[in-house]
PDB file of C-alpha atoms and ligand atoms in Angstrom:
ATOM      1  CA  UNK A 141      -3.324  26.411 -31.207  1.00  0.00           C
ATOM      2  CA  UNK A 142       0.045  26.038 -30.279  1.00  0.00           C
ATOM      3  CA  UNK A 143       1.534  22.669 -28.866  1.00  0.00           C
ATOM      4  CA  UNK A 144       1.822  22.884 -24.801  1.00  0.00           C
ATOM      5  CA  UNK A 145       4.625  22.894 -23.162  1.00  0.00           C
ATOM      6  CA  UNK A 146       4.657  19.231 -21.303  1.00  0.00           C
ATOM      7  CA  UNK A 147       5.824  18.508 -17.848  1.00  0.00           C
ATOM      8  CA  UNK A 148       5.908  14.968 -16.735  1.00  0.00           C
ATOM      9  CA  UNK A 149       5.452  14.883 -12.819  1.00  0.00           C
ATOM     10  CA  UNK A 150       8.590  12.034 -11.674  1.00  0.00           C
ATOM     11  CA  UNK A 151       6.076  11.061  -8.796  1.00  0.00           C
ATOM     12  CA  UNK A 152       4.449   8.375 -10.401  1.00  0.00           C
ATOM     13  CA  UNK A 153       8.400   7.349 -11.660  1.00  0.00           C
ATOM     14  CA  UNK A 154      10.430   4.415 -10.251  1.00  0.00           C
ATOM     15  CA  UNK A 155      12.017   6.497  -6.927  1.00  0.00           C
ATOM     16  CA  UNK A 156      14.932   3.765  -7.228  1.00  0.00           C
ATOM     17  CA  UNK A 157      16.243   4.991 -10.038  1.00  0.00           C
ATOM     18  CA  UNK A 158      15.128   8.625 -10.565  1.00  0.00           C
ATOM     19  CA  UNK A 159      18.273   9.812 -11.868  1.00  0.00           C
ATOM     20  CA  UNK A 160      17.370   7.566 -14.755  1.00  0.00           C
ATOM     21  CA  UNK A 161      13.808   7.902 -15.221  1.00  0.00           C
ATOM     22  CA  UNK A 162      14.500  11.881 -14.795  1.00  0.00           C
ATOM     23  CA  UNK A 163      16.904  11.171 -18.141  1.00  0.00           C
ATOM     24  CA  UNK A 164      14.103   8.825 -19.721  1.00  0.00           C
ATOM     25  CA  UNK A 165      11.700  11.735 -19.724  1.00  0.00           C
ATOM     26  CA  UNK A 166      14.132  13.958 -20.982  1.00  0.00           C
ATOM     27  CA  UNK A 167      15.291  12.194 -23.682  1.00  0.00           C
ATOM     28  CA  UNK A 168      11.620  11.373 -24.373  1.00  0.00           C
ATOM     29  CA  UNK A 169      10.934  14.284 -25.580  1.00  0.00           C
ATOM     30  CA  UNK A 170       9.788  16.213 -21.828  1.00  0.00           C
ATOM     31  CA  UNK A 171       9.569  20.094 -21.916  1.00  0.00           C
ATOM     32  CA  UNK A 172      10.433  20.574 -18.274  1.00  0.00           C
ATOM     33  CA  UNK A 173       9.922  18.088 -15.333  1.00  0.00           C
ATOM     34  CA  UNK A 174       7.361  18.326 -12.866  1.00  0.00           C
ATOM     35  CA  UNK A 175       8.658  18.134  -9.118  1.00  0.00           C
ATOM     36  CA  UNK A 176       6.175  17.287  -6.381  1.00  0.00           C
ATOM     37  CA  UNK A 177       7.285  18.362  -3.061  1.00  0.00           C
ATOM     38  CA  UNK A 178       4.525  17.695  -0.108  1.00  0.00           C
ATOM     39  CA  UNK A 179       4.885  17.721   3.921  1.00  0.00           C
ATOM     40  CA  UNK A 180       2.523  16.037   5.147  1.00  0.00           C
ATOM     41  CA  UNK A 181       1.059  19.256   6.078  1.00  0.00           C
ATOM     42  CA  UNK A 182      -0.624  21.206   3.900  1.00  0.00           C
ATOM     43  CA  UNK A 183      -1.138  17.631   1.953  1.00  0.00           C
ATOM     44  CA  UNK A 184      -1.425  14.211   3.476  1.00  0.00           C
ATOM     45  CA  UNK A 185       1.493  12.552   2.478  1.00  0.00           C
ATOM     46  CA  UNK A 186       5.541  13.602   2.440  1.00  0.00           C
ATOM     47  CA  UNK A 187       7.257  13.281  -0.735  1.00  0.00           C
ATOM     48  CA  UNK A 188      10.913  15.152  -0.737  1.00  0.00           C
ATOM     49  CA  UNK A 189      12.508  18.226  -0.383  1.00  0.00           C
ATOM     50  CA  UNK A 190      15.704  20.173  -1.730  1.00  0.00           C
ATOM     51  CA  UNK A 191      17.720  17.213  -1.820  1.00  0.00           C
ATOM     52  CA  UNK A 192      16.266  15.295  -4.567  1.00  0.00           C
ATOM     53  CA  UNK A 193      15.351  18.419  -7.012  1.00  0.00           C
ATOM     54  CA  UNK A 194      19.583  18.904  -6.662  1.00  0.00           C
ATOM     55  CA  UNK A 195      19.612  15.250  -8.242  1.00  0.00           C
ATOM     56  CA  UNK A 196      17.064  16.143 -11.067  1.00  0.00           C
ATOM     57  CA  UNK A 197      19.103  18.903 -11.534  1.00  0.00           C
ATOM     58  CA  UNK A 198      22.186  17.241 -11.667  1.00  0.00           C
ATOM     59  CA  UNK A 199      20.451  14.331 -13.986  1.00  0.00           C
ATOM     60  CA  UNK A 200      18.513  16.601 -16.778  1.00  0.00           C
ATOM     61  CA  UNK A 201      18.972  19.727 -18.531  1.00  0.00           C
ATOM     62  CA  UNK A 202      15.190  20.547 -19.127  1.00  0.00           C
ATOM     63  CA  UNK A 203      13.812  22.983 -16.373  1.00  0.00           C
ATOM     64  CA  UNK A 204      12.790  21.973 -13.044  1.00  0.00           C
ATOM     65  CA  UNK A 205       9.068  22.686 -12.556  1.00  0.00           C
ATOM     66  CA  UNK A 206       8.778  22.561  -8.778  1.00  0.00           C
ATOM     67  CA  UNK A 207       4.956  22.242  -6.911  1.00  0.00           C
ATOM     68  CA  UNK A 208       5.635  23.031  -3.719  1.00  0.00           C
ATOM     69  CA  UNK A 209       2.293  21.489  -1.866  1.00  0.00           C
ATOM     70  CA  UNK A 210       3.403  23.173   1.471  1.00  0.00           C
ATOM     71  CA  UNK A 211       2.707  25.618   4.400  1.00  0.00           C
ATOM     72  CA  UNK A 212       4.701  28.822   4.744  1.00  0.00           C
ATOM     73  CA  UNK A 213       6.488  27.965   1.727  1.00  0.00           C
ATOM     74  CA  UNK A 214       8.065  31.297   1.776  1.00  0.00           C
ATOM     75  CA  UNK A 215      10.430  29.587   4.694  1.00  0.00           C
ATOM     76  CA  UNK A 216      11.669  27.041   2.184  1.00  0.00           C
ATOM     77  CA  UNK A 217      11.843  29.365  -1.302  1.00  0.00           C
ATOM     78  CA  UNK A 218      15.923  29.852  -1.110  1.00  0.00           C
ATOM     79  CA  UNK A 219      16.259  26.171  -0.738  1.00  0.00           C
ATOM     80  CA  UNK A 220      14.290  25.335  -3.686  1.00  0.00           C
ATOM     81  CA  UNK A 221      16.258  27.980  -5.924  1.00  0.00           C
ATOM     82  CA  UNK A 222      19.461  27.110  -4.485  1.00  0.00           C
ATOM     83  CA  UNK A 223      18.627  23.153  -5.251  1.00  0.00           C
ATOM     84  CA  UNK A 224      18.362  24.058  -8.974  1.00  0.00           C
ATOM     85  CA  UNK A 225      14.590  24.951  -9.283  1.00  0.00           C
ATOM     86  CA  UNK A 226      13.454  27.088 -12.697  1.00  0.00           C
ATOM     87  CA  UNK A 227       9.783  27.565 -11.370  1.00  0.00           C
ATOM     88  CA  UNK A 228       8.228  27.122  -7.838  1.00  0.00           C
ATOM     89  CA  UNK A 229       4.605  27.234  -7.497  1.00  0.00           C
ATOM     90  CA  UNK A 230       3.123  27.742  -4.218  1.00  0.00           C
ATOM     91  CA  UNK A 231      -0.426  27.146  -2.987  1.00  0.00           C
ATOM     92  CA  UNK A 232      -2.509  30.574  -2.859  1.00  0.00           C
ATOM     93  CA  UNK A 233      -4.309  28.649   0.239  1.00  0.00           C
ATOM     94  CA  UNK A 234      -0.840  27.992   1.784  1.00  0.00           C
ATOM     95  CA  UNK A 235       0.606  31.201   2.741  1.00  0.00           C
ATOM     96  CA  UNK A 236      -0.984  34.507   4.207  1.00  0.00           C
ATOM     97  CA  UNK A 237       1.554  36.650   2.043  1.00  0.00           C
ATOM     98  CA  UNK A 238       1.092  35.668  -1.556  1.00  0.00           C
ATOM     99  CA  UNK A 239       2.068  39.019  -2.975  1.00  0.00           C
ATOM    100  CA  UNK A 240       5.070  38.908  -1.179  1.00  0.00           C
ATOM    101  CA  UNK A 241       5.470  35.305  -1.717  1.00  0.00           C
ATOM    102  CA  UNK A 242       5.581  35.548  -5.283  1.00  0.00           C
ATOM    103  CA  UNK A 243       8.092  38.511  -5.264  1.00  0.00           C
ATOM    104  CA  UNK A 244      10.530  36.782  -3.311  1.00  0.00           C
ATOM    105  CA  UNK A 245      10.461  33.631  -6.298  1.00  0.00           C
ATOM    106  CA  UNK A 246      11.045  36.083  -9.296  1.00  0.00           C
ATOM    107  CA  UNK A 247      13.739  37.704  -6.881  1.00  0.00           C
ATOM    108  CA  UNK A 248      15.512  34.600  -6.614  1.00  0.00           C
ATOM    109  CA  UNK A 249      15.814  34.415 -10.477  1.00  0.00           C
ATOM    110  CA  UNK A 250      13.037  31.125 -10.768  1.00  0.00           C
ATOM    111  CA  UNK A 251       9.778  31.691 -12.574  1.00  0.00           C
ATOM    112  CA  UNK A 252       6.640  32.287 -10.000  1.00  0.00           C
ATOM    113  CA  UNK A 253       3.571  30.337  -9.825  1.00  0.00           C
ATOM    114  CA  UNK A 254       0.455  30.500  -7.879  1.00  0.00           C
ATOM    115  CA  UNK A 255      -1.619  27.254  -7.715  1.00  0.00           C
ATOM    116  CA  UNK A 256      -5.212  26.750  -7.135  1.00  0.00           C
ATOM    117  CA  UNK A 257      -6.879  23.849  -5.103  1.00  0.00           C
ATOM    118  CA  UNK A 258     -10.199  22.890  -6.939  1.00  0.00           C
ATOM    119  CA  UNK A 259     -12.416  24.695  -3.972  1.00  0.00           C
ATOM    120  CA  UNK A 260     -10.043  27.640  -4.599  1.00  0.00           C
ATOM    121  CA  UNK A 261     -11.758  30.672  -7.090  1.00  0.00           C
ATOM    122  CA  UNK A 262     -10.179  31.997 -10.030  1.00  0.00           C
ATOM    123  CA  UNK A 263     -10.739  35.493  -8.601  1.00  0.00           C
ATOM    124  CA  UNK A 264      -7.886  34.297  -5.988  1.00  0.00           C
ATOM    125  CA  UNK A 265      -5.271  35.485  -8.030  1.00  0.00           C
ATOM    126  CA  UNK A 266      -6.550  38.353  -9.672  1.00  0.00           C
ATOM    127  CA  UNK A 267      -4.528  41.092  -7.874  1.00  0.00           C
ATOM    128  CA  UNK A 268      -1.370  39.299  -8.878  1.00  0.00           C
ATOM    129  CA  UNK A 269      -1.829  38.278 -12.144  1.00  0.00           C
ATOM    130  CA  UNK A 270       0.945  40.265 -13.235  1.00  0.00           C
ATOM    131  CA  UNK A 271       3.392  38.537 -10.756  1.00  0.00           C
ATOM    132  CA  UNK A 272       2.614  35.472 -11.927  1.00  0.00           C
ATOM    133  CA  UNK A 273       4.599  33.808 -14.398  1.00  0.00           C
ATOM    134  CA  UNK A 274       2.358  30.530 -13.874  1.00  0.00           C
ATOM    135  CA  UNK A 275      -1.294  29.933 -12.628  1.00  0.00           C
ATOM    136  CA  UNK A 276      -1.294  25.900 -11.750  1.00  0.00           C
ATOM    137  CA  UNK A 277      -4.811  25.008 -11.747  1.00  0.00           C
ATOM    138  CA  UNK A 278      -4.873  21.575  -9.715  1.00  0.00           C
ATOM    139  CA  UNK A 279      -7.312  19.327 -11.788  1.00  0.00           C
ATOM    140  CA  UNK A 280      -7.574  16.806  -8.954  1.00  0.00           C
ATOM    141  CA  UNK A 281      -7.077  17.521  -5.319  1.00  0.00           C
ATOM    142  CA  UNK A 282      -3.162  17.977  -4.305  1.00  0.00           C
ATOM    143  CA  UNK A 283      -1.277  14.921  -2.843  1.00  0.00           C
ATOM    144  CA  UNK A 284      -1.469  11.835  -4.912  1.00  0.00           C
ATOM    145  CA  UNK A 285      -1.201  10.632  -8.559  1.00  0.00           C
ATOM    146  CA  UNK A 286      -3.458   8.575 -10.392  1.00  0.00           C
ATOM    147  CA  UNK A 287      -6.922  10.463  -9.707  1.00  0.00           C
ATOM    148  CA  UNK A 288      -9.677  10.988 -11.827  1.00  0.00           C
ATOM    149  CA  UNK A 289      -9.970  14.907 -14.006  1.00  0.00           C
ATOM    150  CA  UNK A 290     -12.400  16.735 -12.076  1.00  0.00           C
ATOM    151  CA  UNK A 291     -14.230  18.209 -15.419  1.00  0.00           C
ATOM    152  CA  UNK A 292     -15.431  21.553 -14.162  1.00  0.00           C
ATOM    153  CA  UNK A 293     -12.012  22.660 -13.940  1.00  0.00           C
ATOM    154  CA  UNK A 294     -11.952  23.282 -17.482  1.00  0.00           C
ATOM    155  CA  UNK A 295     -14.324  26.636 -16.676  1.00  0.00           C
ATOM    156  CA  UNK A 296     -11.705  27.678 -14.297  1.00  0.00           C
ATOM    157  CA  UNK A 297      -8.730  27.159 -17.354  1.00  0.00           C
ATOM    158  CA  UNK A 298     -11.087  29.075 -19.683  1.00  0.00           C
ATOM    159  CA  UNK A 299     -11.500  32.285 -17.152  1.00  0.00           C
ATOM    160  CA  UNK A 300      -7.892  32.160 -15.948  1.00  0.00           C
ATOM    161  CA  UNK A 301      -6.842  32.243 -19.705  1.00  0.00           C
ATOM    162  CA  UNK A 302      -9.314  34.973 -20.290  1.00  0.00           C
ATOM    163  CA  UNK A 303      -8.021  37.207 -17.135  1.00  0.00           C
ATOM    164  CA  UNK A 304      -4.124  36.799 -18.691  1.00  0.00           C
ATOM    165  CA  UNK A 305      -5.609  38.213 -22.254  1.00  0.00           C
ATOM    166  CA  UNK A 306      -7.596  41.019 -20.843  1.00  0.00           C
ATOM    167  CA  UNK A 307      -4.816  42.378 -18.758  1.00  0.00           C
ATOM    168  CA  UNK A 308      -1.953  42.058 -20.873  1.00  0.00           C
ATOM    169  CA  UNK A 309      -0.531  39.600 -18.112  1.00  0.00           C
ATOM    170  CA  UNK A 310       2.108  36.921 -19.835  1.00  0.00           C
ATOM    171  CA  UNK A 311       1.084  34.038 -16.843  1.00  0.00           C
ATOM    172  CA  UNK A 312       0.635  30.548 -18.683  1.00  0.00           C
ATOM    173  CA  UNK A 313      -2.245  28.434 -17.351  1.00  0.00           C
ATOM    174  CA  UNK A 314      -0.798  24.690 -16.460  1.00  0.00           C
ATOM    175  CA  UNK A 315      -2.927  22.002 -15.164  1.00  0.00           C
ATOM    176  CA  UNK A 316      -1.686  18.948 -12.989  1.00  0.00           C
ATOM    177  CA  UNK A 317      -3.915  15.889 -12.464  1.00  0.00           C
ATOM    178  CA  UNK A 318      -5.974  13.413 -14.098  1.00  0.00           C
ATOM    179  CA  UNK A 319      -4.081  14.330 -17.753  1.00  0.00           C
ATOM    180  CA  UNK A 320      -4.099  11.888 -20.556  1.00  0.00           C
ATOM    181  CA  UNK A 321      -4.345  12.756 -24.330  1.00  0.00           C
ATOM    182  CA  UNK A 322      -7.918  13.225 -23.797  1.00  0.00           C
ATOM    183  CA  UNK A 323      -8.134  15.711 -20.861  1.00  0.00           C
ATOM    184  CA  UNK A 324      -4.952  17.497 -22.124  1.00  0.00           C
ATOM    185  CA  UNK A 325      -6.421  18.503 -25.240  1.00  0.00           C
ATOM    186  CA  UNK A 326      -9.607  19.356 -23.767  1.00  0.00           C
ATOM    187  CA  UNK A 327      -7.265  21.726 -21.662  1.00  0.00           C
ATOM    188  CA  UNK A 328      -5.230  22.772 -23.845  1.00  0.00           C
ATOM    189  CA  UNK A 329      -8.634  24.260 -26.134  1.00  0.00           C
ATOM    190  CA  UNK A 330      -9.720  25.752 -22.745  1.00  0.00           C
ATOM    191  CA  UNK A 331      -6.311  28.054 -22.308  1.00  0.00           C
ATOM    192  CA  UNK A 332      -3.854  25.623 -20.667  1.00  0.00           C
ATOM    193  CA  UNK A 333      -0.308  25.927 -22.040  1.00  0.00           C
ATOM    194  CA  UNK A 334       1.903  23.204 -19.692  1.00  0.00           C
ATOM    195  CA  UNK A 335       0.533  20.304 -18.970  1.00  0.00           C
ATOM    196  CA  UNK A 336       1.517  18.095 -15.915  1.00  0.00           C
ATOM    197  CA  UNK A 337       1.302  14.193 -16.727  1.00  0.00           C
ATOM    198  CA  UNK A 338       2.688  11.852 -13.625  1.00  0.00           C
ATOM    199  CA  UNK A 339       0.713   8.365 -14.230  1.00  0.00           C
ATOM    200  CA  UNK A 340      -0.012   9.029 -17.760  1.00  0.00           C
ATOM    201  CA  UNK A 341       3.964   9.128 -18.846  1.00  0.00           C
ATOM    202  CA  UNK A 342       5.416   7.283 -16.025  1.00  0.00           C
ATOM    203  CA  UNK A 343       2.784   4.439 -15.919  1.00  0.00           C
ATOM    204  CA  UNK A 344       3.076   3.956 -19.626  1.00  0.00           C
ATOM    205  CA  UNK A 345       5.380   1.563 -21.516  1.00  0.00           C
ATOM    206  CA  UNK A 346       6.203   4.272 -24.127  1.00  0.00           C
ATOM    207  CA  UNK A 347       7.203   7.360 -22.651  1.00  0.00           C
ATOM    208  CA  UNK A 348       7.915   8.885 -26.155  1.00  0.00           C
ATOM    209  CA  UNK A 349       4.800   7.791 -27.569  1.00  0.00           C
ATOM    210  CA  UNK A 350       2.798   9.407 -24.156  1.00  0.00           C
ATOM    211  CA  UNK A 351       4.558  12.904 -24.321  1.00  0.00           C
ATOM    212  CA  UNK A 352       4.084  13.020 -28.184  1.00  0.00           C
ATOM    213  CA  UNK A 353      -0.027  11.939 -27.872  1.00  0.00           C
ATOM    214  CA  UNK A 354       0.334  15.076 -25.103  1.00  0.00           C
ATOM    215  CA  UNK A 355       1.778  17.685 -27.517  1.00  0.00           C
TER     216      UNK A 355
HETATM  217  C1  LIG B 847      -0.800  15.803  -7.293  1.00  0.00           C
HETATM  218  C2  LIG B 847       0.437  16.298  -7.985  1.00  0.00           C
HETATM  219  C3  LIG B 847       0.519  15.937  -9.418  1.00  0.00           C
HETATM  220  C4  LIG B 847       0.552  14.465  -9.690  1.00  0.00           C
HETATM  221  C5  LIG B 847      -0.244  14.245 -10.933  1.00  0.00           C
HETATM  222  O1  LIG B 847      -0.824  16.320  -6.013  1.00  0.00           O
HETATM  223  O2  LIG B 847       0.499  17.712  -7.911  1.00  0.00           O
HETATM  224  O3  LIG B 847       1.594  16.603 -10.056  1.00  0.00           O
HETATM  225  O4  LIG B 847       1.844  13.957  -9.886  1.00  0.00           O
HETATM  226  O5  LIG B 847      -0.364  12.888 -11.135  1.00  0.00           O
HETATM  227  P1  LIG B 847      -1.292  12.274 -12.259  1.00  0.00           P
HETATM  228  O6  LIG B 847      -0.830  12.809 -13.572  1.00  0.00           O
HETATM  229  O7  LIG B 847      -1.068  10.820 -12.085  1.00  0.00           O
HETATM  230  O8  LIG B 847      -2.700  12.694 -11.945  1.00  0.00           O
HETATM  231 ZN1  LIG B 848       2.059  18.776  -9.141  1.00  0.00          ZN
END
């Protein structure tokens, strides 16, 4: 098994100095970072939008992994891109035109990712596997850090994982919430190749030491 690909998510980082904990992560030993944009919307809360990726960008060199936990986010995918995103992921449940959706991110140069609410099928995304450069299963409900794993998520890793092998597809499987040494290795067995960590890296004295227990 090779060693995932680890994505620390800045929201559970110190906002007052993000340009530095953005570096910290890097320089930790981070794969990509993991930017949560919600709007309060399609999620609860509101986090940030273009604005702050454009810092990340300006702050790291790793690739910008951005969630966008939005409605419509076809209206918003130029912004992203333009901001300094490598990936967006947008919420099958989100937009009516997913296809089209997912086109419009690998025609903007960025990696494209369809993410899956817990509630949300596997089968969801299995007439566009092959668009998909990343299939974002959420392993706690969208819109906060610092939730519990929901466990039966794993099946869903396992038959995404399975889809991608049986038809040739080159999607990764990445999980986001609830993952700590434990959970991420459990994933990792079960398909997953990035894993998302906010609380587990941010909320730990030892960054290093977190993203290495990860890999
Ligand atoms: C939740 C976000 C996650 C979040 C994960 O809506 O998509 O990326 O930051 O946080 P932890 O790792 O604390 O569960
Ligand atoms: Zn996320």
């Amino acid at each position: 098994m090779s060693s995932p690909i680890v994505a620390p998510s800045i929201l559970a980082s110190d906002w007052g100095k993000l340009r530095d904990e953005c570096k910290a992560a890097e320089d930790a030993g981070a794969d990509w970072l993991h930017l949560d944009v919600m709007d309060g919307h399609f999620v609860p809360p509101i986090t940030f939008g273009p604005d702050v990726v454009a810092v990340a960008k300006d702050a790291v060199q790793i690739p910008l992994d951005v969630h966008l936990m939005i409605e419509q986010p076809e209206r918003h995918l130029q912004a992203f891109a333009d901001a300094g995103a490598d990936s967006i992921s947008v919420h099958v449940e989100a937009t009516a035109h997913l296809h089209r959706t997912l086109q419009q991110i690998r025609k903007l140069g960025c990696k494209a990712g369809a993410a899956l609410n817990p509630a949300t099928p596997a089968s969801s995304v299995e007439a566009v596997l092959d668009m998909c450069d990343l299939l974002l299963v959420m392993t706690v409900n969208p819109g906060w850090g610092g939730q519990s794993f929901i466990e039966p998520m794993l099946a869903k890793v396992s038959e995404l994982h399975a889809a991608v092998k049986k038809t040739g597809a080159k999607a990764v499987v990445e999980v986001d919430g609830g993952i700590n040494a434990e959970t991420g290795r459990r994933c990792v067995e079960a398909g997953a190749g990035v894993l998302v960590a906010g609380t587990y890296v941010f909320g730990s004295g030892d960054y290093a030491s977190a993203i290495k227990s990860l890999k």
